[in-house]
CSV table of C-alpha atoms (C1' of nucleotides) in Angstrom, one decimal:
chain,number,residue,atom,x,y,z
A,173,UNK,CA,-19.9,6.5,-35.5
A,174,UNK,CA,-17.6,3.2,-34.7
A,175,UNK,CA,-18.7,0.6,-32.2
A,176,UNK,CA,-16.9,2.9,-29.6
A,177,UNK,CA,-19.8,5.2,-30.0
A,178,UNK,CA,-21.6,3.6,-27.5
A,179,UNK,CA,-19.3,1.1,-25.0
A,180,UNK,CA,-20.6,-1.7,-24.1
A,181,UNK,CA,-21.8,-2.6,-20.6
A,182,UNK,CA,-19.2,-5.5,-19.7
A,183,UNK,CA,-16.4,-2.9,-20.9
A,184,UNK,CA,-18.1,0.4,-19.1
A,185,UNK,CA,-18.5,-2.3,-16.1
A,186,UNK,CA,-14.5,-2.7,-15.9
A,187,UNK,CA,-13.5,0.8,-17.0
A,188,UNK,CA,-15.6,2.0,-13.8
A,189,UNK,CA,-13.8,-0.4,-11.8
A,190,UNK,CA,-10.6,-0.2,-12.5
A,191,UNK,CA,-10.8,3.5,-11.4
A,192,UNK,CA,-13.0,2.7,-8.2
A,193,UNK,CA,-11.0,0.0,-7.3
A,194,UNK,CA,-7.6,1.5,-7.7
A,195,UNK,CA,-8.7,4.3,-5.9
A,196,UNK,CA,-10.2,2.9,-2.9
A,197,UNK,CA,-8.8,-1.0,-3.2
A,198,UNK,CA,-10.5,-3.8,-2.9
A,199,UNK,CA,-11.4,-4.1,1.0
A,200,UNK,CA,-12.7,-0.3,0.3
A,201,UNK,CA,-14.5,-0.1,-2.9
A,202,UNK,CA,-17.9,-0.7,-3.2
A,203,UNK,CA,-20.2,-2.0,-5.9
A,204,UNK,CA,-22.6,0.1,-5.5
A,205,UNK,CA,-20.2,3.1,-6.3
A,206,UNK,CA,-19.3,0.7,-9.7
A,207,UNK,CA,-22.5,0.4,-10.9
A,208,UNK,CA,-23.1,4.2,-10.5
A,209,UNK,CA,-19.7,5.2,-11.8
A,210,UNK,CA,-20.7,2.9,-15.1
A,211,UNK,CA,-24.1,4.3,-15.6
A,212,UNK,CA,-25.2,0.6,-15.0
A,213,UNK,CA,-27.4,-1.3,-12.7
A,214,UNK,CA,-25.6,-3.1,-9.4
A,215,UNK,CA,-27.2,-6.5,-10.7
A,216,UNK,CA,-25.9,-5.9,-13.6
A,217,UNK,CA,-22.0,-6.3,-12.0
A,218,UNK,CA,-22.7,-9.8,-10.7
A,219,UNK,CA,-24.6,-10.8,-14.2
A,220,UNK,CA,-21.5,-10.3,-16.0
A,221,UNK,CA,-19.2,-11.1,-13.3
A,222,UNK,CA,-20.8,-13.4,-10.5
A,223,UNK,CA,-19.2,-11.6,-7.2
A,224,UNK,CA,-17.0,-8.8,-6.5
A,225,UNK,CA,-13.9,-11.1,-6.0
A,226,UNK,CA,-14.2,-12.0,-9.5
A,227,UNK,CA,-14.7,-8.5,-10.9
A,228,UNK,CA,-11.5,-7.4,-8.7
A,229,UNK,CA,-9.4,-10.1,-10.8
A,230,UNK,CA,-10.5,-9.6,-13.9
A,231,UNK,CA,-10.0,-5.9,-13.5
A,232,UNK,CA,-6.7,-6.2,-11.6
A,233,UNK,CA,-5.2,-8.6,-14.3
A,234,UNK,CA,-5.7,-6.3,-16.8
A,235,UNK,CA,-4.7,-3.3,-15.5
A,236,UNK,CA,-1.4,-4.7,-14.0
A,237,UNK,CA,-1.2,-6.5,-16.8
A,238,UNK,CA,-1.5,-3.6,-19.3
A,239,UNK,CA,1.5,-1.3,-17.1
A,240,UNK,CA,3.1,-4.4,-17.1
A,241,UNK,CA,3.4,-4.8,-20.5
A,242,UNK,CA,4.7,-1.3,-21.1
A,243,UNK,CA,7.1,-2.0,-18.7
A,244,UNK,CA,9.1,-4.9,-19.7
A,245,UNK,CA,8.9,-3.7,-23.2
A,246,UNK,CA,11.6,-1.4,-22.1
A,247,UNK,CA,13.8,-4.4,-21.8
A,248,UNK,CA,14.5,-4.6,-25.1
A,249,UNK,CA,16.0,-1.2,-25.3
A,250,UNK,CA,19.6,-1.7,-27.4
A,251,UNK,CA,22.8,0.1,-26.8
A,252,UNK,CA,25.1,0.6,-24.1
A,253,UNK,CA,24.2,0.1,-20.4
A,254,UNK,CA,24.0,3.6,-20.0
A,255,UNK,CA,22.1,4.5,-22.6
A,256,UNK,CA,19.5,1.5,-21.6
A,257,UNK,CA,19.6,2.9,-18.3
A,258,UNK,CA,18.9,6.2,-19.3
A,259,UNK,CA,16.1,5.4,-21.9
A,260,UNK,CA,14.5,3.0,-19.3
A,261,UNK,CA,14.0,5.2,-16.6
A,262,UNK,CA,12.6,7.8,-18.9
A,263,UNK,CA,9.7,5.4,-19.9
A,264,UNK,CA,9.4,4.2,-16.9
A,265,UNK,CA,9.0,7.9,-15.4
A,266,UNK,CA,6.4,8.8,-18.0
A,267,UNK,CA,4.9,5.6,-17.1
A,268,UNK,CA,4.5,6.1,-13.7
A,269,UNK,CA,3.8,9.7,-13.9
A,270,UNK,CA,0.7,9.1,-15.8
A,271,UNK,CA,-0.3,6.3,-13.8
A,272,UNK,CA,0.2,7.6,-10.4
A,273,UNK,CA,-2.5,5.8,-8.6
A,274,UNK,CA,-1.7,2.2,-9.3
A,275,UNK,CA,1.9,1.7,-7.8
A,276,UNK,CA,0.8,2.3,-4.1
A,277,UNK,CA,-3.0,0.0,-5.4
A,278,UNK,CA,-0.7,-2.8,-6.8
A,279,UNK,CA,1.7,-3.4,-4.2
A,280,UNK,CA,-0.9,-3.4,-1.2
A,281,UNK,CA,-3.2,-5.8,-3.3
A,282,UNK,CA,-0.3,-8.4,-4.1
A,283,UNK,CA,0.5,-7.6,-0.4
A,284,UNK,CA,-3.2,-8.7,0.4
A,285,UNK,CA,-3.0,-11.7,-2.0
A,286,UNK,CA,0.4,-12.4,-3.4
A,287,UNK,CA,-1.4,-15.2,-5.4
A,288,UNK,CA,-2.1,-12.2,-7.6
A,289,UNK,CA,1.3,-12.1,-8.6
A,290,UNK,CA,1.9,-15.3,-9.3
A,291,UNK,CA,-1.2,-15.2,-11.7
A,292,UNK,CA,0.1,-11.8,-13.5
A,293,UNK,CA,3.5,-13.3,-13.7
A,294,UNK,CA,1.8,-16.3,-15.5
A,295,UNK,CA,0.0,-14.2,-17.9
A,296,UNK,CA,3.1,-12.1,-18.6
A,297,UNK,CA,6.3,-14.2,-18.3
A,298,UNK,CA,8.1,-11.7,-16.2
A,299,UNK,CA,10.2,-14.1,-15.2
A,300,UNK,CA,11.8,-14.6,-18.7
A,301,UNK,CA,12.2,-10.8,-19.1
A,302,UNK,CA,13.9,-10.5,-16.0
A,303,UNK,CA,16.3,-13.7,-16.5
A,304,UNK,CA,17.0,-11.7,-20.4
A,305,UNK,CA,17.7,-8.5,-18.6
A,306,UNK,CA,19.9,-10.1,-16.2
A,307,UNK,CA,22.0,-11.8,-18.8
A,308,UNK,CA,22.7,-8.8,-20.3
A,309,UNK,CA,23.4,-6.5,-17.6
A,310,UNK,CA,26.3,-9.9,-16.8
A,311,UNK,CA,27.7,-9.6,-20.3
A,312,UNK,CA,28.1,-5.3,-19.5
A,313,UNK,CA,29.7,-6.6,-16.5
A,314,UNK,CA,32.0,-9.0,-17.8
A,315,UNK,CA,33.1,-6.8,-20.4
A,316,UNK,CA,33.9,-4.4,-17.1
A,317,UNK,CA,32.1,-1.7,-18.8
A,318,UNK,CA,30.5,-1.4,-15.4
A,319,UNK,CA,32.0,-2.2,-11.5
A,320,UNK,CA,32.7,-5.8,-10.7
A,321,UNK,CA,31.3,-5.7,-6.9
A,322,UNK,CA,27.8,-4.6,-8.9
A,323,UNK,CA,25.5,-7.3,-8.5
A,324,UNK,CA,22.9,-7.2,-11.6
A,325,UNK,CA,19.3,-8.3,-9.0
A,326,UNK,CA,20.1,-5.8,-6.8
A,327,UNK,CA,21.2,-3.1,-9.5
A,328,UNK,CA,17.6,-3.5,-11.3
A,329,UNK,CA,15.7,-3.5,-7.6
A,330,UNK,CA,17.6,-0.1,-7.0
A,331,UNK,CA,16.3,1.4,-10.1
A,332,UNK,CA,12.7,0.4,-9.6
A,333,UNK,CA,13.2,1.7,-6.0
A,334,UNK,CA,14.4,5.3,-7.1
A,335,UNK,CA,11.6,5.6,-9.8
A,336,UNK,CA,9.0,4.3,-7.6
A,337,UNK,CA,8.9,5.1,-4.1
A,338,UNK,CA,8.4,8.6,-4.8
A,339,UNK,CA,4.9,7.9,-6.0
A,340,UNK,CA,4.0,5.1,-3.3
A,341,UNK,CA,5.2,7.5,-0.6
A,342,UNK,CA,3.8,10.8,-1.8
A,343,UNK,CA,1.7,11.8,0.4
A,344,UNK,CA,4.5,11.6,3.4
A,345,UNK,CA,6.8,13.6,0.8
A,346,UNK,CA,4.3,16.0,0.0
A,347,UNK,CA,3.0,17.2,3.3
A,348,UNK,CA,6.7,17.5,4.3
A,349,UNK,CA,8.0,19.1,1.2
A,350,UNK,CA,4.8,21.5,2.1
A,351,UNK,CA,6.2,22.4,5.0
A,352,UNK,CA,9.3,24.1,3.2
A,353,UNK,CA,7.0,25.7,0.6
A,354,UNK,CA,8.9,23.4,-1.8
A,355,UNK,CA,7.1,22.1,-5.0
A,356,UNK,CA,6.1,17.7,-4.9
A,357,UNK,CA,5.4,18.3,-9.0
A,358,UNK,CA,8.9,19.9,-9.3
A,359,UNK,CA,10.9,17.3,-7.4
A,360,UNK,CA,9.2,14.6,-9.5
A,361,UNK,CA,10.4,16.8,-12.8
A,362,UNK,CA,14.1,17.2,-11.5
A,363,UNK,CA,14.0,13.1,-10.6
A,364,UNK,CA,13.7,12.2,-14.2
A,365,UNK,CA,17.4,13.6,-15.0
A,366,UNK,CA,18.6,13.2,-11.8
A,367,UNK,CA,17.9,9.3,-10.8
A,368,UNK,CA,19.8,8.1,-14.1
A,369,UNK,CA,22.7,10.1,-13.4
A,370,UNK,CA,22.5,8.7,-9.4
A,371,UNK,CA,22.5,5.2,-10.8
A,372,UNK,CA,25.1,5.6,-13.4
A,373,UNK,CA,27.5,7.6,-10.9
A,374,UNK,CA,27.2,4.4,-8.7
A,375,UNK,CA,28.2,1.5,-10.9
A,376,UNK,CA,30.4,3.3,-13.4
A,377,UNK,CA,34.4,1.9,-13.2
B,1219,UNK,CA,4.7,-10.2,39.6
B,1220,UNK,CA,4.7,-6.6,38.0
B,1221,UNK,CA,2.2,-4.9,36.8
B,1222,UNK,CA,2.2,-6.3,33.3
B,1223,UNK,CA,1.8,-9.4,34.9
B,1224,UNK,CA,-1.7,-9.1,33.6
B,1225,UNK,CA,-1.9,-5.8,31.1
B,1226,UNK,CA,-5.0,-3.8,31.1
B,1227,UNK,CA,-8.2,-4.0,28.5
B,1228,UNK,CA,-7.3,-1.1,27.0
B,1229,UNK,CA,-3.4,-2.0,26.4
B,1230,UNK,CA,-4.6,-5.6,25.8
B,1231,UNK,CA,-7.0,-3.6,23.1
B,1232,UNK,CA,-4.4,-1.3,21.6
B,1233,UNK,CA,-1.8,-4.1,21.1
B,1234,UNK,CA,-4.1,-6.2,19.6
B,1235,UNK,CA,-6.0,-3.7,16.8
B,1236,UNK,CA,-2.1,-2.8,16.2
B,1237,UNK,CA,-1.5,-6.2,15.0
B,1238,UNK,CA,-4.5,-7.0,12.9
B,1239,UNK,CA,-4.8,-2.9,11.5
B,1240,UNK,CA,-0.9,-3.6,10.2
B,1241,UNK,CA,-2.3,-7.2,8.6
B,1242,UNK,CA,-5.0,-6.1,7.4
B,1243,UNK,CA,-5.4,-2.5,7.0
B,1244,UNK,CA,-8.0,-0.2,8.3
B,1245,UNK,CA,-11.1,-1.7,5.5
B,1246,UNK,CA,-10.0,-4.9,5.9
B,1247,UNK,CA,-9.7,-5.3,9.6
B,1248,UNK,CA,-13.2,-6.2,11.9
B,1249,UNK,CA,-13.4,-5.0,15.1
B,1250,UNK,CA,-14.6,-8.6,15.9
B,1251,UNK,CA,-11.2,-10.3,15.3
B,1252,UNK,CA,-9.6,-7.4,17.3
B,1253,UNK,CA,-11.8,-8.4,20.1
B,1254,UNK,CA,-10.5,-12.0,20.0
B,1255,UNK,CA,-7.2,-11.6,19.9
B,1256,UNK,CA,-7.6,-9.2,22.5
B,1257,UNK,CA,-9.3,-11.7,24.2
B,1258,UNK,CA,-11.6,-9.2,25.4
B,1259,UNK,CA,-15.8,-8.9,24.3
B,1260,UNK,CA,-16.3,-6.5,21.4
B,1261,UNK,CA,-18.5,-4.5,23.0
B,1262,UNK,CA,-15.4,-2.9,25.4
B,1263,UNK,CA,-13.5,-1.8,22.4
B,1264,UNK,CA,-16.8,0.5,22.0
B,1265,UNK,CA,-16.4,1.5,25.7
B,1266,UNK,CA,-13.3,2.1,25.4
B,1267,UNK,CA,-12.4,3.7,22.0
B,1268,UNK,CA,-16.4,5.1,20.7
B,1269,UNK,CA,-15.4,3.8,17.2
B,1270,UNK,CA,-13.2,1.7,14.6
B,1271,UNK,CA,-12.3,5.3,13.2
B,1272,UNK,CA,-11.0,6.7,17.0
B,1273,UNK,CA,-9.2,3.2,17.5
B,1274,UNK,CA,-7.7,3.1,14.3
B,1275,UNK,CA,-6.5,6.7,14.6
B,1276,UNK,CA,-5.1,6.2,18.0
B,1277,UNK,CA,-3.6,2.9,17.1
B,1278,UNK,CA,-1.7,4.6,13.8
B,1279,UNK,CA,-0.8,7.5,15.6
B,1280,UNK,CA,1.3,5.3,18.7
B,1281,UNK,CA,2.5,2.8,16.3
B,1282,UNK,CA,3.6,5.0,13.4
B,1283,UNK,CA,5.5,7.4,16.3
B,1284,UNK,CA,7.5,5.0,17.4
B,1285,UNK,CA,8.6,3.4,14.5
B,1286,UNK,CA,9.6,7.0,13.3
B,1287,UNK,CA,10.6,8.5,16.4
B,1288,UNK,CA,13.2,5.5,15.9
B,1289,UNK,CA,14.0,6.4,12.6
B,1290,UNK,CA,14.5,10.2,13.3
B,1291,UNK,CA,17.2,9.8,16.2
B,1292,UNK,CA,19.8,8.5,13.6
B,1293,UNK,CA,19.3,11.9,12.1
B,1294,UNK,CA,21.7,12.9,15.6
B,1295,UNK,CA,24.6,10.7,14.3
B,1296,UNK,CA,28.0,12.0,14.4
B,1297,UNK,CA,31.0,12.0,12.3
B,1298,UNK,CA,31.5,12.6,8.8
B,1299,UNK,CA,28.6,12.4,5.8
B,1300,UNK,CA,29.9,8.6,4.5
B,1301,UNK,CA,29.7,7.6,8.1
B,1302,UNK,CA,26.5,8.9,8.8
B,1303,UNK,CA,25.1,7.5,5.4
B,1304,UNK,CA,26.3,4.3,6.8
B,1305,UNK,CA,25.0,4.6,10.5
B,1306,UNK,CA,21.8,5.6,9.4
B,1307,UNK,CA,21.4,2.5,7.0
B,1308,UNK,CA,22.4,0.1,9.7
B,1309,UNK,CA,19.9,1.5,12.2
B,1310,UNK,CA,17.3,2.2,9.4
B,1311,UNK,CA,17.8,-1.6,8.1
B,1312,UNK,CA,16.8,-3.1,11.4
B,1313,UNK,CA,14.2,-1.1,12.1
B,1314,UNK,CA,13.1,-2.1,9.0
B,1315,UNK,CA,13.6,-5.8,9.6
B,1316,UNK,CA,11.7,-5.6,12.6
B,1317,UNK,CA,9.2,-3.8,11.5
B,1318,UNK,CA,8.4,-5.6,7.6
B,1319,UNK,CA,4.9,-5.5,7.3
B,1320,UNK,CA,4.7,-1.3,8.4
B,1321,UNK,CA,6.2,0.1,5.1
B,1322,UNK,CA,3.1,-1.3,3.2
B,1323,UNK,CA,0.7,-0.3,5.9
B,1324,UNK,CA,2.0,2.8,6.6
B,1325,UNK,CA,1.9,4.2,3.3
B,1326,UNK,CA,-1.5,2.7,2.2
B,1327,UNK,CA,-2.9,4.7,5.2
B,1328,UNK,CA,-1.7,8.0,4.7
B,1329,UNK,CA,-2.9,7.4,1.3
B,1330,UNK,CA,-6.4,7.0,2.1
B,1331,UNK,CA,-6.4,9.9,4.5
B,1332,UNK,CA,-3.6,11.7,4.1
B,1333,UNK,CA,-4.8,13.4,7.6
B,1334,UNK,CA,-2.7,10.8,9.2
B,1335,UNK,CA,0.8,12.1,8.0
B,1336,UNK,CA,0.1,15.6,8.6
B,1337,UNK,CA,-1.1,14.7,12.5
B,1338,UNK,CA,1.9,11.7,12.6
B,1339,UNK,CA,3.9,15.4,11.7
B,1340,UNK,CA,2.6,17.4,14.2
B,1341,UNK,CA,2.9,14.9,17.2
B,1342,UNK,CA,6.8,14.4,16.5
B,1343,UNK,CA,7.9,17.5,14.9
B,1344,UNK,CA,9.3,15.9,11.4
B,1345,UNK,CA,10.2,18.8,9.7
B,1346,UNK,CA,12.1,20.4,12.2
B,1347,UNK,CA,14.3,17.4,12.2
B,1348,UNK,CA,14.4,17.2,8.0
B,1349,UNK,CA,15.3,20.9,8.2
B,1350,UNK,CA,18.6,19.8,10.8
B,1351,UNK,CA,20.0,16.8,8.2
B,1352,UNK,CA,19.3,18.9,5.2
B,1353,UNK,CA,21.1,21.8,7.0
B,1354,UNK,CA,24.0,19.5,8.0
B,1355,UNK,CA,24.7,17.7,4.2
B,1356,UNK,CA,24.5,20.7,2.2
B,1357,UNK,CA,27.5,22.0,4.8
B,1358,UNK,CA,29.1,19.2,3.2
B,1359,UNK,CA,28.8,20.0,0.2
B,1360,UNK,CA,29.7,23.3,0.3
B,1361,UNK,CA,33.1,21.8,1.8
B,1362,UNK,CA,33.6,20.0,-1.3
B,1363,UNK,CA,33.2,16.3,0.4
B,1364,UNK,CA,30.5,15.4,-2.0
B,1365,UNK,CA,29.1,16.0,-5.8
B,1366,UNK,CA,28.2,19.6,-5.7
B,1367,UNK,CA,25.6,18.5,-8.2
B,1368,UNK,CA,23.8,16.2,-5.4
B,1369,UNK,CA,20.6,17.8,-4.4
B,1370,UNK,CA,20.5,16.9,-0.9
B,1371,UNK,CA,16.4,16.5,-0.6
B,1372,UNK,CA,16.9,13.9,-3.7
B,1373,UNK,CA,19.4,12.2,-1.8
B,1374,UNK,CA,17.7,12.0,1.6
B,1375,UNK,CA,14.6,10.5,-0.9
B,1376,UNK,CA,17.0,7.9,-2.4
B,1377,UNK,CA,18.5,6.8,0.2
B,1378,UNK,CA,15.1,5.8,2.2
B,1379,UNK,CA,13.6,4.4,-1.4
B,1380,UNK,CA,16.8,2.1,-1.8
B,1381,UNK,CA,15.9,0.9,1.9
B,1382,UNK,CA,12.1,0.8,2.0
B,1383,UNK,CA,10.8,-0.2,-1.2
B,1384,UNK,CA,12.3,-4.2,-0.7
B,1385,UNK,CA,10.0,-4.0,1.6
B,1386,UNK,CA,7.0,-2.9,0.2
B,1387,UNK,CA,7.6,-4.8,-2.8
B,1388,UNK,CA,8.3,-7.9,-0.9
B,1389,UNK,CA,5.2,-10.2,-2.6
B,1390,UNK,CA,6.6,-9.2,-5.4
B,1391,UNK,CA,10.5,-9.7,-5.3
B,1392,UNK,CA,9.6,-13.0,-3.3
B,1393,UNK,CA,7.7,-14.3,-6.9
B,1394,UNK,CA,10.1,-13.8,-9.1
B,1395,UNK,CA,13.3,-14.8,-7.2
B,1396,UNK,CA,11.5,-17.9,-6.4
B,1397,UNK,CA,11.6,-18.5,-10.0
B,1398,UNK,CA,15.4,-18.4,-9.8
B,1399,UNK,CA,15.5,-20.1,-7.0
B,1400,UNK,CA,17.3,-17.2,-5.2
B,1401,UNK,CA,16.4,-16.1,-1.6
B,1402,UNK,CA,15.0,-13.2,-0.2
B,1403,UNK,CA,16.2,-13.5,2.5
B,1404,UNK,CA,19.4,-13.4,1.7
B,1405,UNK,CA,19.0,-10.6,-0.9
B,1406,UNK,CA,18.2,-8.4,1.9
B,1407,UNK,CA,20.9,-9.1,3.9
B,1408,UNK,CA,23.3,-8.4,1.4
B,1409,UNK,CA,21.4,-4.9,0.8
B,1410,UNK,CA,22.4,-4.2,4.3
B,1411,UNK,CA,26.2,-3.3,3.1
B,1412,UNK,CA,25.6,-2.5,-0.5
B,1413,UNK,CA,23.1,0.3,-0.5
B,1414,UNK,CA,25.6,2.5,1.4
B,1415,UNK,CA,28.1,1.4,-1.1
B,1416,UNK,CA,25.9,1.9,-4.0
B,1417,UNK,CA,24.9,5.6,-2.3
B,1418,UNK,CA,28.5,6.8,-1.2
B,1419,UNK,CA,29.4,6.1,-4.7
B,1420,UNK,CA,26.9,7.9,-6.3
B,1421,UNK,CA,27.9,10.9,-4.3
B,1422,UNK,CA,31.8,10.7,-3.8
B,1423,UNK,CA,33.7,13.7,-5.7
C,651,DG,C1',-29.3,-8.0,-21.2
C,652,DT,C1',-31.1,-4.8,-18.0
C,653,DC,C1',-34.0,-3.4,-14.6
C,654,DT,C1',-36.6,-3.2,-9.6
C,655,DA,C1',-37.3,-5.4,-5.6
C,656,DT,C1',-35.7,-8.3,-2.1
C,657,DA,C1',-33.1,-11.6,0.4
C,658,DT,C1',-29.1,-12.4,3.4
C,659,DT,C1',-25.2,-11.7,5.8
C,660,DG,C1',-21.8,-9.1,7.8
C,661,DG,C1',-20.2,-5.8,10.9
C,662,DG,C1',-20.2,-1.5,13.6
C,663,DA,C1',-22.5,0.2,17.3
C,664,DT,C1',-25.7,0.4,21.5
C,665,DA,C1',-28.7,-1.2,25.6
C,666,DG,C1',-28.8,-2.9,29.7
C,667,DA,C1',-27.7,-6.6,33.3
C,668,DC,C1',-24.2,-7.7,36.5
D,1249,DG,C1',-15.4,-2.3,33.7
D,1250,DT,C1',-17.1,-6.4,31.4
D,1251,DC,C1',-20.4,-9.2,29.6
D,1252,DT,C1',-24.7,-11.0,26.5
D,1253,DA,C1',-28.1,-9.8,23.6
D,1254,DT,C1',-29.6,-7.0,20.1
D,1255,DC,C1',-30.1,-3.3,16.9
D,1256,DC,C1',-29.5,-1.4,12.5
D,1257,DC,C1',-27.5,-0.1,8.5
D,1258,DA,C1',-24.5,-1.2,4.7
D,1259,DA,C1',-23.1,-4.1,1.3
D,1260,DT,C1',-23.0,-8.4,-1.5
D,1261,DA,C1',-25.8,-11.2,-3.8
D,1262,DT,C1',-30.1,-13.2,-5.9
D,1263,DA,C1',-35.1,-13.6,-7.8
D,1264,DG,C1',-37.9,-12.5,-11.2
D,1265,DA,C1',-40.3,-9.2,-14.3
D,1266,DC,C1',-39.7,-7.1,-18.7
DNA sequence: GTCTATATTGGGATAGAC
DNA sequence: GTCTATCCCAATATAGAC
């Protein structure tokens, strides 16, 4: 029996709300249903974290922070631009598909307060990743491995977009896709192959 | 002096809770500050509409139809599939333009009541017009004019992805081009040509 | 550190005059 | 149909015992 045996409250506290919170977002989750969620007193929340503002950062920053992480670790992939393309899309895809909640939670909160952003980007230095990436995806370019009229910010914003949007706008696809007695879980399985080869059709010479 | 020389309380109302539901979102938004910019006593949105619920429903229901009966009628385009990918990215762009902060709020809705979507559905009779495009690219496809390994409900999802996430994303494209001084502004205009460039060649035989 | 009880404010909704 | 005044519950936050 580890320390893990039993959690302890300040870490059941943010465990609970990082699942109420991404659920219902901020303007829609309520302490109450925190405090019940972590077995804990409602007191107890604004002990160890003053007000639910501050509980919503704290929790935000970490859990952005952690998919985060994952994600620009991908970065550093080596090999051809195909094969980075390729092997980044396919974390990214696991990524997402086991953390289905947060895309359509993260964008409306930065959208809410795109100070949060500035203050992940801070803790994370996106920014660097993304100028590395960049330079990289140039050198492919120069080397005219891939099309000269491809330019690099928009080629990575079209990536995200493909492996993305289907999550934040699933429940449009799925009631349509219902309609046609076609499988959401399915279309999500065939993207995985499918939005590399999209992508790599598009920019190859 | 027409008619809409002075509009009505209950246009006055549903123009007003359009503009602070889209800010703010159906949690965050107070029926108080609907009222004011209404210009208009809270109590009237009561006589008019019962609740916050039966506002925000009829509200989402008038703005979200036209914004897609909008997007639907580009489905109707004529000519071959390159020019319709083209058409429809033009008309879908401004739309989209006009329209930035909807993406966000359209799809944080339908995910906390996914309700919404199926009645948005119902009212304008999506599917029948999915079922038309779908119908008309995989006749091109058959023909041979594009990849016959293009799945044509992938490419209908890609295509919107490559146009609406930029949008919902904004707070967070915004962040990090600031960082490289770049603008975003100007990155979306130059989407405006190159995501029917970066489609078509995905597809082209 | 954790609880119960309570304060306080915010915000949706209604009563009733005009 | 529009207003003022008010109700009332929900939700954040605090006080204080243990």
């Amino acid at each position: 029996m580890g320390k893990d045996k039993k959690l302890n409250a300040e870490q059941k506290i943010i465990e609970a709300a990082a699942d109420i919170f991404e659920t219902k977002g901020f303007e829609g989750a309520r302490m109450q249903q925190i405090a019940d969620k972590a077995g804990i007193n409602k007191a107890l929340l604004h002990y160890y974290f003053r007000s639910k503002d501050l509980l919503f950062e704290k929790v935000f920053l970490k859990l952005a922070g952690k998919i985060f992480l994952k994600f620009i670790e991908t970065f550093n992939i080596e090999g051809s631009i195909f094969d980075k393309i390729e092997m980044f899309l396919q974390i990214h895809q696991d990524l997402l598909y086991k953390n289905r909640k947060f895309p359509i939670f993260f964008f409306n909160e930065i959208t809410r307060n795109p100070d949060l952003m500035r203050k992940l980007m801070l803790n994370l230095e996106i920014s660097k990743k993304f100028q590395e990436i960049t330079k990289q995806f140039d050198q492919e370019k120069k080397d005219g491995i891939i099309r000269q009229d491809v330019e690099v910010s928009h080629l990575i914003v079209n990536i995200i977009s493909l492996s993305v949007f289907p999550y934040i706008g699933s429940p449009a696809i799925k009631e349509i896709m219902k309609e046609f007695d076609l499988n959401y879980e399915q279309f999500l399985d065939e993207r995985r192959t499918m939005i590399a080869q999209f992508v790599i059709n598009s920019i190859k010479v």
